[in-house]
Structures are given as structure tokens and as C-alpha cells.
Amino acid sequence: MTAVVFNAREVVTGSQLEPAAAAVIGLALWWYLAAVRRLGDRGRRWPWRRTAPYLAGLFVLVLATQSGIGTVDTTSFTAHVIQHLLLGMVAPVCLAMGAPVTLALQSSNRRLRARLIKVLHSHPVSVLTHPVTAWAFFGGTMFALYFTPLYAETLRSVALHDLTHLAFVLSGCLFFWPVVGLDPTPHRLGYGARIMYVMLALPFHTIIGVALLTQTKLIAPGITLGDQQTGAGVLWAAGEMLGVIAVIIVAAQWMTAEEREAIREDRRQDRELAAAAAALGQAAALGQAAALGQATAPGQATAPGQATAPGQATALGAPADAAAGDATTAPSAP
């Protein structure tokens, strides 16, 4: 096996179809768009701010497996590291932000939704998605690959090579889903805990990158020491950079959540003030009605609309017999 010097031109010129990965990516694309369409048929709109990251994640998977990166990843350690970062960090972050589990729950019928919920709440899923398990799987995969003969074996076995790609994607999804994902998870972390969770994983890339950078022994045949050191530097620098980007995403989500909570609190207070004002207005109206009822003596109310003939008005408060004399005793006209 001859070492290949990997460069940016290889990404385009070295492209070739990887049937298994292409089939899985195509199936994931078809399912997501079909679920969005089913949801739209029910009169519910799935936001583009979720569809776009998911499509971006699938594009990253295509770039990592179908382009020249996937073609030379067995002969160039630098290409392998770039592929590793795309499969294990970039794509999982994008896919998690697409909320596919939420889409599945909302677009499924009642029976399938109940089954999905049962699976999500099952004990195996709870253990597998626990932050400690995901953290150990994420870091342990890298240590096992580069500090054991496993990497060298993946260069000789196509099946093991493909399983390694699957392990990258799976470990990345398990790690980043509770960090930047929007789907319901059995172990939901607070935003502060998410930032600490990512920060604790950053040393993985630092330790492995520094170890490979300073190592003079090749970890697999067919690569050069310069290629190994270049790939180690990419793993170190890019791994930490992608981790920092994940922290920035979490911080942005935290700020957005705080703003939404502030808006909800303002609306709640506005509703309470409106209800209190309405209650005060109703109480004032009832008080005025009661005051008017007490001011009017029984039997003295005048029928609505009844007119008083001219000359018959009685002074307010005068007795009835004090009215100007009886018509039979009135003086005759001269």
C-alpha cells in the first residue's frame, strides 16, 4: 500500500460511489422529506430551521464517504482524520439540530407513535443515551482506534472499515444529541451542564493529537510519518475547534431559551394584569348598581319614559297635600 499525499483537489477528482453508505444516506433523506410532507398534509408546518441542519448533516455524510476523502482514507492518514471529524462531530451536530425523533413522533400514526415512545423509554435506550455512557463511548472509540492495532486492521478489512465509520456516526450522535439536539431524551441536561459536558470531552482530541504528533512509530503500514503527524495536528486543532463551536451553539440556544422564557413571563403577567383590571371594573360596576338601588326609595320610582304634564310638577320633597289647591275650590275666572 502506497501512501497518498492528500490535498483539496482530491475531494472532487477522487470521488467515487460507496454503495452501502449512499443507500443509507438516500434512505435517511427520503424518510425525512416524506415525514415533513405527511405532517404538512395534516395542516402542520415543519420549520425550515430544523430541515436545513438535517439536510446539511446528510451532505456532510456524502462529503465524507462519496468524495475523494472517502476514496483515499485508507492510504492517507490526514484524509482519514478529516473523515473522522466529519462523521463523528460535524454530521451528528447537524443531524441532532434537525430533530428527527420529534418529526417521527409528530408524523406517525397513533400506534407507531406509542411504539416509538415505548422504545425511547426502554431501559436499554436509557442506558445507551446516558451522558456518562455517551461520553465514554465517544472518547473510548478514538482511544481504541489509535492506541491499538484496530486502525491498521481497518485498512485491511472493508467490513471493519465500514463498521468504524458507523461507530464514528453513532458515538457522535449519542454524544451530541443531548448537547445540541432538540429531541426529547431520557437524560435531559441543563444548558450549563451541556457546556461542561462538551468541555470535558475536548481533552480527547488534545491527548490523542499530541500523542500521535510526538510519536515516531507509525500506527499503521502504508502511511508516512509526515502524513501521520499532519493528521495528528488536524485532529488536535480541528477537534478542539469543533468542540468550541458546539459550546457556542449551546450558549446561543441558552440565550434563545432565556428570551423565550422572558417573553412567556411577560405574556403571563399581561394576562394577569388584564384579568385583575377586568375584575376591578366588574366590582366597580356592581358597586355603582348597588348605590343606585339604595338611593331610590320603594314606590317612588317613575316608570321609564313616563312624562309629567305641565303644571303638575311637585317640588322635590314637598308633601302631596301641599300641591296647589283642588280643582273644585279654584277661584272662578272673572
Short mmCIF file of C-alpha atoms in Angstrom, two decimals:
data_model
loop_
_atom_site.label_atom_id
_atom_site.label_comp_id
_atom_site.label_asym_id
_atom_site.label_seq_id
_atom_site.Cartn_x
_atom_site.Cartn_y
_atom_site.Cartn_z
CA MET A 1 0.00 0.00 0.00
CA THR A 2 1.44 3.35 -1.10
CA ALA A 3 0.94 6.50 0.94
CA VAL A 4 -1.02 9.27 -0.75
CA VAL A 5 -0.42 12.97 -0.22
CA PHE A 6 -3.95 14.28 0.33
CA ASN A 7 -4.95 17.74 -0.90
CA ALA A 8 -8.13 19.68 -1.53
CA ARG A 9 -8.23 18.69 -5.21
CA GLU A 10 -8.66 15.07 -4.19
CA VAL A 11 -12.06 15.88 -2.70
CA VAL A 12 -13.51 16.43 -6.18
CA THR A 13 -11.28 14.50 -8.55
CA GLY A 14 -11.15 11.36 -6.41
CA SER A 15 -14.90 10.98 -5.93
CA GLN A 16 -16.44 7.55 -6.30
CA LEU A 17 -19.66 5.85 -5.26
CA GLU A 18 -19.73 3.97 -1.95
CA PRO A 19 -22.94 1.91 -2.38
CA ALA A 20 -23.68 0.99 1.23
CA ALA A 21 -23.21 4.50 2.63
CA ALA A 22 -25.05 6.05 -0.33
CA ALA A 23 -28.05 3.77 0.22
CA VAL A 24 -28.27 4.63 3.92
CA ILE A 25 -27.96 8.37 3.25
CA GLY A 26 -30.57 8.22 0.48
CA LEU A 27 -32.99 6.33 2.74
CA ALA A 28 -32.49 8.88 5.53
CA LEU A 29 -33.20 11.73 3.09
CA TRP A 30 -36.33 10.07 1.68
CA TRP A 31 -37.74 9.33 5.15
CA TYR A 32 -37.22 12.85 6.46
CA LEU A 33 -38.80 14.60 3.46
CA ALA A 34 -41.70 12.13 3.42
CA ALA A 35 -42.33 12.74 7.14
CA VAL A 36 -42.30 16.51 6.58
CA ARG A 37 -44.81 16.07 3.74
CA ARG A 38 -47.10 13.87 5.87
CA LEU A 39 -47.03 16.49 8.60
CA GLY A 40 -47.89 19.18 6.06
CA ASP A 41 -50.85 17.14 4.81
CA ARG A 42 -52.22 17.31 8.35
CA GLY A 43 -52.02 21.09 8.33
CA ARG A 44 -48.89 21.34 10.47
CA ARG A 45 -45.79 23.10 9.18
CA TRP A 46 -42.35 21.70 9.99
CA PRO A 47 -39.91 24.64 10.33
CA TRP A 48 -37.07 25.06 7.85
CA ARG A 49 -34.72 25.91 10.70
CA ARG A 50 -34.86 22.19 11.50
CA THR A 51 -34.92 20.81 7.96
CA ALA A 52 -31.88 22.81 6.85
CA PRO A 53 -29.47 21.43 9.51
CA TYR A 54 -30.63 17.89 8.82
CA LEU A 55 -30.01 18.26 5.09
CA ALA A 56 -26.63 19.80 5.90
CA GLY A 57 -25.79 16.76 8.03
CA LEU A 58 -26.63 14.40 5.18
CA PHE A 59 -24.48 16.48 2.83
CA VAL A 60 -21.57 16.15 5.26
CA LEU A 61 -22.05 12.38 5.25
CA VAL A 62 -21.96 12.40 1.45
CA LEU A 63 -18.81 14.51 1.51
CA ALA A 64 -17.13 12.17 3.97
CA THR A 65 -18.00 8.92 2.19
CA GLN A 66 -18.61 9.65 -1.51
CA SER A 67 -15.95 12.27 -2.25
CA GLY A 68 -12.20 11.90 -2.60
CA ILE A 69 -11.95 11.96 1.20
CA GLY A 70 -13.54 8.53 1.36
CA THR A 71 -11.55 7.29 -1.62
CA VAL A 72 -8.10 7.83 -0.07
CA ASP A 73 -8.94 7.48 3.62
CA THR A 74 -7.17 4.09 3.68
CA THR A 75 -3.95 5.45 2.15
CA SER A 76 -3.82 8.92 3.72
CA PHE A 77 -3.99 9.35 7.47
CA THR A 78 -4.81 13.06 7.05
CA ALA A 79 -7.81 12.18 4.88
CA HIS A 80 -8.87 9.61 7.45
CA VAL A 81 -8.75 12.18 10.27
CA ILE A 82 -10.80 14.67 8.24
CA GLN A 83 -13.32 11.94 7.53
CA HIS A 84 -13.34 11.00 11.21
CA LEU A 85 -14.17 14.57 12.26
CA LEU A 86 -16.88 14.91 9.61
CA LEU A 87 -18.54 11.62 10.58
CA GLY A 88 -18.09 11.86 14.33
CA MET A 89 -18.65 15.57 15.02
CA VAL A 90 -19.92 17.75 12.16
CA ALA A 91 -22.63 15.45 10.81
CA PRO A 92 -24.02 14.41 14.25
CA VAL A 93 -24.34 18.04 15.34
CA CYS A 94 -26.28 18.94 12.19
CA LEU A 95 -28.48 15.84 12.36
CA ALA A 96 -29.29 16.46 16.03
CA MET A 97 -30.40 20.02 15.25
CA GLY A 98 -32.80 18.58 12.67
CA ALA A 99 -34.87 16.91 15.45
CA PRO A 100 -35.66 13.70 13.53
CA VAL A 101 -37.08 11.93 16.59
CA THR A 102 -39.57 14.73 17.17
CA LEU A 103 -40.51 14.64 13.49
CA ALA A 104 -41.05 10.89 13.69
CA LEU A 105 -43.32 11.24 16.72
CA GLN A 106 -45.38 14.03 15.16
CA SER A 107 -45.75 12.49 11.70
CA SER A 108 -46.53 8.91 12.79
CA ASN A 109 -49.94 7.43 13.44
CA ARG A 110 -51.10 6.73 16.97
CA ARG A 111 -49.99 3.09 17.06
CA LEU A 112 -46.49 3.76 15.70
CA ARG A 113 -46.12 6.78 17.98
CA ALA A 114 -46.90 4.63 21.01
CA ARG A 115 -44.25 2.10 19.94
CA LEU A 116 -41.65 4.81 19.44
CA ILE A 117 -42.36 6.28 22.87
CA LYS A 118 -42.08 2.82 24.41
CA VAL A 119 -38.67 2.32 22.76
CA LEU A 120 -37.44 5.76 23.85
CA HIS A 121 -38.42 4.99 27.44
CA SER A 122 -36.94 1.50 27.45
CA HIS A 123 -34.08 0.58 29.75
CA PRO A 124 -31.50 -0.19 27.01
CA VAL A 125 -32.06 3.19 25.37
CA SER A 126 -31.86 4.89 28.75
CA VAL A 127 -28.50 3.26 29.46
CA LEU A 128 -27.13 3.85 25.97
CA THR A 129 -28.09 7.54 25.95
CA HIS A 130 -26.89 8.27 29.48
CA PRO A 131 -24.35 11.13 29.39
CA VAL A 132 -21.67 9.04 31.09
CA THR A 133 -22.14 6.18 28.61
CA ALA A 134 -22.15 8.51 25.61
CA TRP A 135 -19.08 10.38 26.89
CA ALA A 136 -17.15 7.14 27.44
CA PHE A 137 -18.20 5.75 24.05
CA PHE A 138 -17.23 8.98 22.28
CA GLY A 139 -13.75 9.10 23.80
CA GLY A 140 -13.19 5.37 24.06
CA THR A 141 -13.79 4.87 20.34
CA MET A 142 -10.92 7.21 19.49
CA PHE A 143 -8.51 5.74 22.03
CA ALA A 144 -9.30 2.20 20.91
CA LEU A 145 -8.80 3.11 17.27
CA TYR A 146 -5.47 4.91 17.53
CA PHE A 147 -3.78 3.25 20.51
CA THR A 148 -4.45 -0.34 19.49
CA PRO A 149 -3.87 -2.28 16.24
CA LEU A 150 -7.51 -1.59 15.30
CA TYR A 151 -6.70 1.23 12.86
CA ALA A 152 -4.25 -0.95 10.97
CA GLU A 153 -6.86 -3.72 10.77
CA THR A 154 -9.43 -1.33 9.28
CA LEU A 155 -7.06 -0.70 6.38
CA ARG A 156 -7.11 -4.40 5.50
CA SER A 157 -10.79 -5.23 6.13
CA VAL A 158 -13.56 -3.48 4.20
CA ALA A 159 -16.24 -4.68 6.63
CA LEU A 160 -14.28 -3.46 9.66
CA HIS A 161 -13.59 -0.19 7.87
CA ASP A 162 -17.32 0.36 7.29
CA LEU A 163 -18.12 -0.58 10.89
CA THR A 164 -15.61 2.02 12.06
CA HIS A 165 -17.48 4.68 10.06
CA LEU A 166 -20.73 3.56 11.65
CA ALA A 167 -19.13 3.71 15.11
CA PHE A 168 -17.99 7.29 14.43
CA VAL A 169 -21.51 8.40 13.48
CA LEU A 170 -23.20 6.51 16.32
CA SER A 171 -20.82 7.74 19.02
CA GLY A 172 -21.11 11.30 17.72
CA CYS A 173 -24.90 11.17 17.69
CA LEU A 174 -25.07 9.72 21.20
CA PHE A 175 -22.69 12.39 22.46
CA PHE A 176 -24.13 15.47 20.71
CA TRP A 177 -27.84 14.61 20.80
CA PRO A 178 -28.32 15.70 24.46
CA VAL A 179 -26.00 18.67 23.88
CA VAL A 180 -27.39 20.49 20.85
CA GLY A 181 -30.34 18.26 19.94
CA LEU A 182 -33.97 19.38 20.12
CA ASP A 183 -35.46 15.91 20.57
CA PRO A 184 -36.73 14.60 23.91
CA THR A 185 -34.10 12.45 25.60
CA PRO A 186 -34.30 10.29 28.73
CA HIS A 187 -31.49 12.28 30.38
CA ARG A 188 -32.01 15.97 29.59
CA LEU A 189 -29.11 18.18 30.65
CA GLY A 190 -29.35 21.81 31.65
CA TYR A 191 -27.56 24.31 29.44
CA GLY A 192 -24.77 24.86 31.92
CA ALA A 193 -24.26 21.11 32.29
CA ARG A 194 -24.15 20.75 28.50
CA ILE A 195 -21.31 23.24 28.22
CA MET A 196 -19.35 21.43 30.94
CA TYR A 197 -20.12 18.11 29.24
CA VAL A 198 -18.55 19.27 25.97
CA MET A 199 -15.60 20.88 27.73
CA LEU A 200 -14.82 17.55 29.42
CA ALA A 201 -14.63 15.89 26.01
CA LEU A 202 -12.23 18.40 24.45
CA PRO A 203 -9.11 16.76 26.01
CA PHE A 204 -9.81 13.61 23.99
CA HIS A 205 -8.62 15.25 20.77
CA THR A 206 -5.79 17.06 22.56
CA ILE A 207 -4.36 13.94 24.18
CA ILE A 208 -4.63 11.79 21.06
CA GLY A 209 -3.38 14.55 18.76
CA VAL A 210 -0.33 15.36 20.89
CA ALA A 211 0.48 11.68 21.36
CA LEU A 212 0.40 10.96 17.63
CA LEU A 213 2.21 14.18 16.80
CA THR A 214 5.16 13.33 19.01
CA GLN A 215 5.21 9.63 18.17
CA THR A 216 7.95 8.44 15.82
CA LYS A 217 6.47 4.98 15.25
CA LEU A 218 3.85 4.54 12.55
CA ILE A 219 0.45 3.33 13.79
CA ALA A 220 -0.24 1.50 10.51
CA PRO A 221 1.69 0.39 7.43
CA GLY A 222 1.35 2.32 4.19
CA ILE A 223 1.41 5.83 5.67
CA THR A 224 4.34 8.16 6.18
CA LEU A 225 5.50 9.78 9.39
CA GLY A 226 4.84 13.22 7.93
CA ASP A 227 1.28 12.23 6.99
CA GLN A 228 0.73 10.80 10.46
CA GLN A 229 1.95 13.99 12.10
CA THR A 230 -0.14 16.17 9.78
CA GLY A 231 -3.24 14.16 10.56
CA ALA A 232 -2.46 14.33 14.28
CA GLY A 233 -2.22 18.11 14.07
CA VAL A 234 -5.58 18.28 12.26
CA LEU A 235 -7.15 16.01 14.88
CA TRP A 236 -5.84 18.18 17.68
CA ALA A 237 -6.66 21.61 16.27
CA ALA A 238 -9.87 20.85 14.38
CA GLY A 239 -11.22 18.62 17.14
CA GLU A 240 -10.87 21.38 19.72
CA MET A 241 -12.26 23.97 17.30
CA LEU A 242 -15.35 21.88 16.58
CA GLY A 243 -15.81 21.36 20.31
CA VAL A 244 -15.70 25.12 20.88
CA ILE A 245 -18.25 25.61 18.07
CA ALA A 246 -20.55 23.13 19.84
CA VAL A 247 -20.17 25.17 23.05
CA ILE A 248 -21.09 28.34 21.12
CA ILE A 249 -24.19 26.61 19.72
CA VAL A 250 -25.25 25.58 23.24
CA ALA A 251 -24.69 29.13 24.51
CA ALA A 252 -26.80 30.53 21.66
CA GLN A 253 -29.58 28.03 22.42
CA TRP A 254 -29.36 29.01 26.08
CA MET A 255 -29.81 32.70 25.26
CA THR A 256 -32.69 31.92 22.92
CA ALA A 257 -34.38 29.81 25.60
CA GLU A 258 -33.97 32.64 28.14
CA GLU A 259 -35.52 35.11 25.68
CA ARG A 260 -38.46 32.80 25.02
CA GLU A 261 -38.94 32.32 28.75
CA ALA A 262 -38.87 36.10 29.27
CA ILE A 263 -41.48 36.56 26.54
CA ARG A 264 -43.70 33.87 28.09
CA GLU A 265 -43.34 35.51 31.50
CA ASP A 266 -44.26 38.94 30.09
CA ARG A 267 -47.33 37.48 28.42
CA ARG A 268 -48.34 35.73 31.63
CA GLN A 269 -48.03 38.96 33.60
CA ASP A 270 -50.01 40.84 30.94
CA ARG A 271 -52.80 38.27 31.20
CA GLU A 272 -52.83 38.54 34.99
CA LEU A 273 -52.95 42.35 34.85
CA ALA A 274 -55.76 42.25 32.28
CA ALA A 275 -57.72 39.80 34.45
CA ALA A 276 -57.18 41.96 37.55
CA ALA A 277 -58.31 45.10 35.68
CA ALA A 278 -61.41 43.30 34.43
CA ALA A 279 -62.21 42.12 37.96
CA LEU A 280 -61.82 45.65 39.35
CA GLY A 281 -64.05 47.05 36.61
CA GLN A 282 -66.72 44.46 37.33
CA ALA A 283 -66.55 45.18 41.05
CA ALA A 284 -66.88 48.93 40.42
CA ALA A 285 -69.91 48.38 38.19
CA LEU A 286 -71.57 46.21 40.82
CA GLY A 287 -70.86 48.85 43.49
CA GLN A 288 -72.46 51.61 41.39
CA ALA A 289 -75.53 49.48 40.77
CA ALA A 290 -75.88 48.79 44.49
CA ALA A 291 -75.53 52.51 45.33
CA LEU A 292 -78.25 53.47 42.85
CA GLY A 293 -80.56 50.83 44.29
CA GLN A 294 -80.14 52.18 47.83
CA ALA A 295 -80.70 55.82 46.75
CA THR A 296 -84.14 55.09 45.23
CA ALA A 297 -86.95 54.69 47.86
CA PRO A 298 -89.56 51.95 47.33
CA GLY A 299 -92.68 53.15 45.44
CA GLN A 300 -91.13 56.44 44.23
CA ALA A 301 -89.60 55.12 41.06
CA THR A 302 -91.02 56.57 37.87
CA ALA A 303 -91.83 54.27 35.06
CA PRO A 304 -89.31 54.57 32.29
CA GLY A 305 -90.43 57.01 29.62
CA GLN A 306 -93.41 58.37 31.68
CA ALA A 307 -93.86 62.12 31.13
CA THR A 308 -95.21 64.64 33.69
CA ALA A 309 -97.89 67.07 32.49
CA PRO A 310 -97.09 70.77 32.65
CA GLY A 311 -98.25 72.41 35.84
CA GLN A 312 -98.41 69.15 37.74
CA ALA A 313 -94.80 69.05 38.86
CA THR A 314 -94.37 68.89 42.60
CA ALA A 315 -91.42 70.43 44.35
CA LEU A 316 -88.83 67.83 45.27
CA GLY A 317 -89.54 66.61 48.76
CA ALA A 318 -92.94 68.56 49.18
CA PRO A 319 -95.91 66.63 50.66
CA ALA A 320 -98.64 65.52 48.32
CA ASP A 321 -101.36 67.66 50.05
CA ALA A 322 -99.25 70.81 49.65
CA ALA A 323 -99.97 70.94 45.96
CA ALA A 324 -101.85 73.94 44.60
CA GLY A 325 -105.50 73.60 45.60
CA ASP A 326 -108.27 71.28 44.47
CA ALA A 327 -109.88 71.95 41.15
CA THR A 328 -113.37 72.29 42.82
CA THR A 329 -112.19 75.16 45.06
CA ALA A 330 -110.21 77.04 42.50
CA PRO A 331 -111.41 80.70 42.04
CA SER A 332 -113.66 81.36 39.09
CA ALA A 333 -112.39 83.35 36.24
CA PRO A 334 -113.66 86.95 36.26
#
